[in-house]
Short mmCIF file of C-alpha atoms in Angstrom, two decimals:
data_model
loop_
_atom_site.label_atom_id
_atom_site.label_comp_id
_atom_site.label_asym_id
_atom_site.label_seq_id
_atom_site.Cartn_x
_atom_site.Cartn_y
_atom_site.Cartn_z
CA UNK A 16 89.16 86.35 136.61
CA UNK A 17 93.02 87.12 137.84
CA UNK A 18 92.14 89.13 140.63
CA UNK A 19 92.83 86.64 143.86
CA UNK A 20 92.56 88.79 146.64
CA UNK A 21 89.44 88.45 148.92
CA UNK A 22 88.54 92.28 148.37
CA UNK A 23 87.14 91.70 144.93
CA UNK A 24 83.97 92.94 146.13
CA UNK A 25 85.61 96.26 146.85
CA UNK A 26 87.60 96.49 143.80
CA UNK A 27 85.27 95.25 141.63
CA UNK A 28 82.06 95.82 143.07
CA UNK A 29 81.00 98.99 141.32
CA UNK A 30 80.76 97.94 137.58
CA UNK A 31 77.42 98.27 137.05
CA UNK A 32 76.87 94.33 137.71
CA UNK A 33 73.13 95.45 138.21
CA UNK A 34 72.63 96.18 133.92
CA UNK A 35 72.89 92.47 133.85
CA UNK A 36 69.41 92.10 134.57
CA UNK A 37 68.13 89.01 137.23
CA UNK A 38 71.05 86.92 136.08
CA UNK A 39 73.37 87.55 139.07
CA UNK A 40 70.11 87.96 141.88
CA UNK A 41 70.90 86.96 145.04
CA UNK A 42 74.65 86.52 144.13
CA UNK A 43 77.37 88.55 145.99
CA UNK A 44 80.67 89.12 143.92
CA UNK A 45 83.14 87.13 145.58
CA UNK A 46 86.10 84.86 144.66
CA UNK A 47 83.69 81.75 144.10
CA UNK A 48 80.87 83.80 141.85
CA UNK A 49 83.50 85.98 139.65
CA UNK A 50 83.54 83.68 136.83
CA UNK A 51 78.97 83.98 136.87
CA UNK A 52 79.72 87.71 137.01
CA UNK A 53 81.86 87.83 134.04
CA UNK A 54 79.86 85.64 132.28
CA UNK A 55 76.64 87.48 133.08
CA UNK A 56 78.45 90.98 132.01
CA UNK A 57 79.85 89.55 128.84
CA UNK A 58 75.96 88.04 127.93
CA UNK A 59 74.49 91.46 128.57
CA UNK A 60 77.04 93.28 126.74
CA UNK A 61 76.89 91.28 123.36
CA UNK A 62 73.38 90.47 123.97
CA UNK A 63 70.70 92.18 125.81
CA UNK A 64 72.50 95.36 125.57
CA UNK A 65 72.75 95.58 121.91
CA UNK A 66 69.76 93.44 121.04
CA UNK A 67 67.27 96.66 120.06
CA UNK A 68 69.55 97.82 117.14
CA UNK A 69 70.56 94.11 116.60
CA UNK A 70 67.94 92.19 116.47
CA UNK A 71 65.91 93.87 113.26
CA UNK A 72 69.33 93.72 111.27
CA UNK A 73 69.30 89.85 112.30
CA UNK A 74 65.49 89.63 111.10
CA UNK A 75 66.43 91.29 107.45
CA UNK A 76 69.58 89.32 107.41
CA UNK A 77 67.59 86.32 107.96
CA UNK A 78 64.97 87.51 105.25
CA UNK A 79 67.51 88.07 102.49
CA UNK A 80 69.11 84.98 103.14
CA UNK A 81 66.18 82.50 104.73
CA UNK A 82 67.11 79.22 105.11
CA UNK A 83 69.03 78.49 102.62
CA UNK A 84 71.51 75.86 103.36
CA UNK A 85 73.24 76.00 99.41
CA UNK A 86 74.16 80.11 100.40
CA UNK A 87 75.92 79.33 103.44
CA UNK A 88 77.48 76.28 101.90
CA UNK A 89 78.73 78.58 99.18
CA UNK A 90 79.82 81.90 101.48
CA UNK A 91 81.94 81.72 104.27
CA UNK A 92 82.46 84.11 106.87
CA UNK A 93 85.14 86.59 104.74
CA UNK A 94 83.22 86.28 101.55
CA UNK A 95 80.05 87.54 103.00
CA UNK A 96 82.14 90.48 104.60
CA UNK A 97 83.18 91.27 101.25
CA UNK A 98 79.73 91.58 99.92
CA UNK A 99 78.48 93.32 102.42
CA UNK A 100 81.30 95.86 103.67
CA UNK A 101 83.59 95.70 100.11
CA UNK A 102 86.74 94.91 99.61
CA UNK A 103 89.84 96.54 101.43
CA UNK A 104 92.18 95.92 98.37
CA UNK A 105 94.59 98.63 96.98
CA UNK A 106 92.85 101.62 95.39
CA UNK A 107 93.16 101.22 91.46
CA UNK A 108 93.19 104.39 90.14
CA UNK A 109 93.95 103.72 86.78
CA UNK A 110 90.28 101.81 86.94
CA UNK A 111 88.52 104.78 88.67
CA UNK A 112 89.72 106.71 85.50
CA UNK A 113 88.87 104.26 82.93
CA UNK A 114 85.03 104.84 84.27
CA UNK A 115 85.19 108.18 85.44
CA UNK A 116 83.00 110.62 83.55
CA UNK A 117 84.13 114.04 83.20
CA UNK A 118 82.41 117.28 82.30
CA UNK A 119 82.42 120.91 81.90
CA UNK A 120 86.12 120.46 80.85
CA UNK A 121 86.92 121.68 77.20
CA UNK A 122 89.33 119.54 75.27
CA UNK A 123 92.47 121.66 75.36
CA UNK A 124 91.76 121.06 78.91
CA UNK A 125 93.16 117.14 78.95
CA UNK A 126 96.46 117.93 79.59
CA UNK A 127 94.97 119.39 83.45
CA UNK A 128 92.69 116.38 83.90
CA UNK A 129 95.48 114.05 83.09
CA UNK A 130 97.62 116.08 85.69
CA UNK A 131 95.01 115.52 88.34
CA UNK A 132 95.09 111.63 87.38
CA UNK A 133 98.43 111.11 87.49
CA UNK A 134 98.89 113.14 90.95
CA UNK A 135 95.76 111.02 92.41
CA UNK A 136 98.02 108.03 91.68
CA UNK A 137 101.11 109.08 93.33
CA UNK A 138 99.72 109.85 96.59
CA UNK A 139 99.73 107.09 99.29
CA UNK A 140 97.22 104.42 99.75
CA UNK A 141 96.23 106.19 102.92
CA UNK A 142 95.91 109.48 100.80
CA UNK A 143 93.64 107.50 98.06
CA UNK A 144 91.61 106.19 100.62
CA UNK A 145 90.68 109.60 102.23
CA UNK A 146 90.05 110.53 98.49
CA UNK A 147 87.22 107.91 97.89
CA UNK A 148 86.13 108.54 101.34
CA UNK A 149 86.00 112.29 100.61
CA UNK A 150 83.79 111.54 96.98
CA UNK A 151 82.03 107.99 97.80
CA UNK A 152 81.71 107.97 101.54
CA UNK A 153 83.17 104.79 101.17
CA UNK A 154 87.21 103.30 101.29
CA UNK A 155 85.89 100.10 100.12
CA UNK A 156 86.32 98.35 96.58
CA UNK A 157 82.68 97.43 94.97
CA UNK A 158 81.87 93.86 95.03
CA UNK A 159 82.85 93.48 91.17
CA UNK A 160 85.67 95.53 91.70
CA UNK A 161 87.35 99.13 91.15
CA UNK A 162 85.74 99.01 87.28
CA UNK A 163 82.41 99.27 89.14
CA UNK A 164 82.80 102.52 90.63
CA UNK A 165 81.31 105.38 89.01
CA UNK A 166 82.91 109.08 89.67
CA UNK A 167 82.36 112.40 88.06
CA UNK A 168 84.81 114.84 87.87
CA UNK A 169 83.33 117.99 86.90
CA UNK A 170 85.24 121.66 86.83
CA UNK A 171 84.17 124.18 89.24
CA UNK A 172 85.62 127.70 88.21
CA UNK A 173 89.15 128.38 88.09
CA UNK A 174 91.37 130.04 90.92
CA UNK A 175 93.71 128.71 93.66
CA UNK A 176 91.58 130.06 96.58
CA UNK A 177 89.39 127.27 96.27
CA UNK A 178 89.39 124.16 97.36
CA UNK A 179 87.52 121.24 95.77
CA UNK A 180 84.45 119.71 97.31
CA UNK A 181 82.24 116.77 96.60
CA UNK A 182 78.54 115.69 96.51
CA UNK A 183 78.98 111.96 98.07
CA UNK A 184 75.39 110.72 97.00
CA UNK A 185 76.26 111.23 93.35
CA UNK A 186 79.98 110.35 93.58
CA UNK A 187 80.88 113.91 92.12
CA UNK A 188 83.76 115.76 92.43
CA UNK A 189 84.16 119.52 92.34
CA UNK A 190 87.16 120.21 90.63
CA UNK A 191 88.91 124.17 90.11
CA UNK A 192 91.20 124.54 87.56
CA UNK A 193 94.47 125.47 89.41
CA UNK A 194 97.23 127.33 88.03
CA UNK A 195 99.89 124.75 88.81
CA UNK A 196 100.41 121.40 89.49
CA UNK A 197 101.61 121.98 93.33
CA UNK A 198 98.58 124.12 94.10
CA UNK A 199 96.30 121.22 92.48
CA UNK A 200 98.26 118.75 94.91
CA UNK A 201 98.09 121.22 97.87
CA UNK A 202 94.84 121.64 98.01
CA UNK A 203 93.17 118.22 97.07
CA UNK A 204 95.30 117.48 100.22
CA UNK A 205 93.80 119.71 102.19
CA UNK A 206 90.08 118.93 101.35
CA UNK A 207 90.52 115.16 101.45
CA UNK A 208 91.93 115.12 104.77
CA UNK A 209 90.06 117.94 106.81
CA UNK A 210 86.76 116.61 105.82
CA UNK A 211 84.47 113.74 107.83
CA UNK A 212 81.38 113.58 105.96
CA UNK A 213 78.42 111.85 107.47
CA UNK A 214 81.04 110.35 109.97
CA UNK A 215 82.28 111.69 113.25
CA UNK A 216 85.81 111.38 114.54
#
């Protein structure tokens, strides 16, 4: 809209305006019509272009909420985002540990699992979130807090050459027994930072 030259059609005439459908029928791009062209493009971009994907989502959302004015008064946009997407608050490793289940570990290996939790707690916030994505496929806090997230840490053999693996559908971490804390840290970091799960980068 800031461009004031009379050759506007030459510079901006081939931007795919035809995708806007019939909104621009009979119009030519000029200084006088440029606002109409931009508005038509914005309407197409946030309307027609995504309607095939958005309309079913909107219908489902309306079916759940219905016409409840009570819910609309009780829940604002930020609260609704947290309900749908989860909260983005610092990862509470102590809460995760309290609700975690250990499988296949002997009582004599408690010092090793303690080392695992303390190592995880020492990670940066970004690395903790990578760990969550690695194990659960989500880095968001559950609606009722970190205490609601239940992960299982299962022993997966021993040896320094294997990396930890995970089944996100079950929030299951398969953790080998490593010889040293340094190897544990290195292999855990390597596993969580080189995994994409179901996502695409």
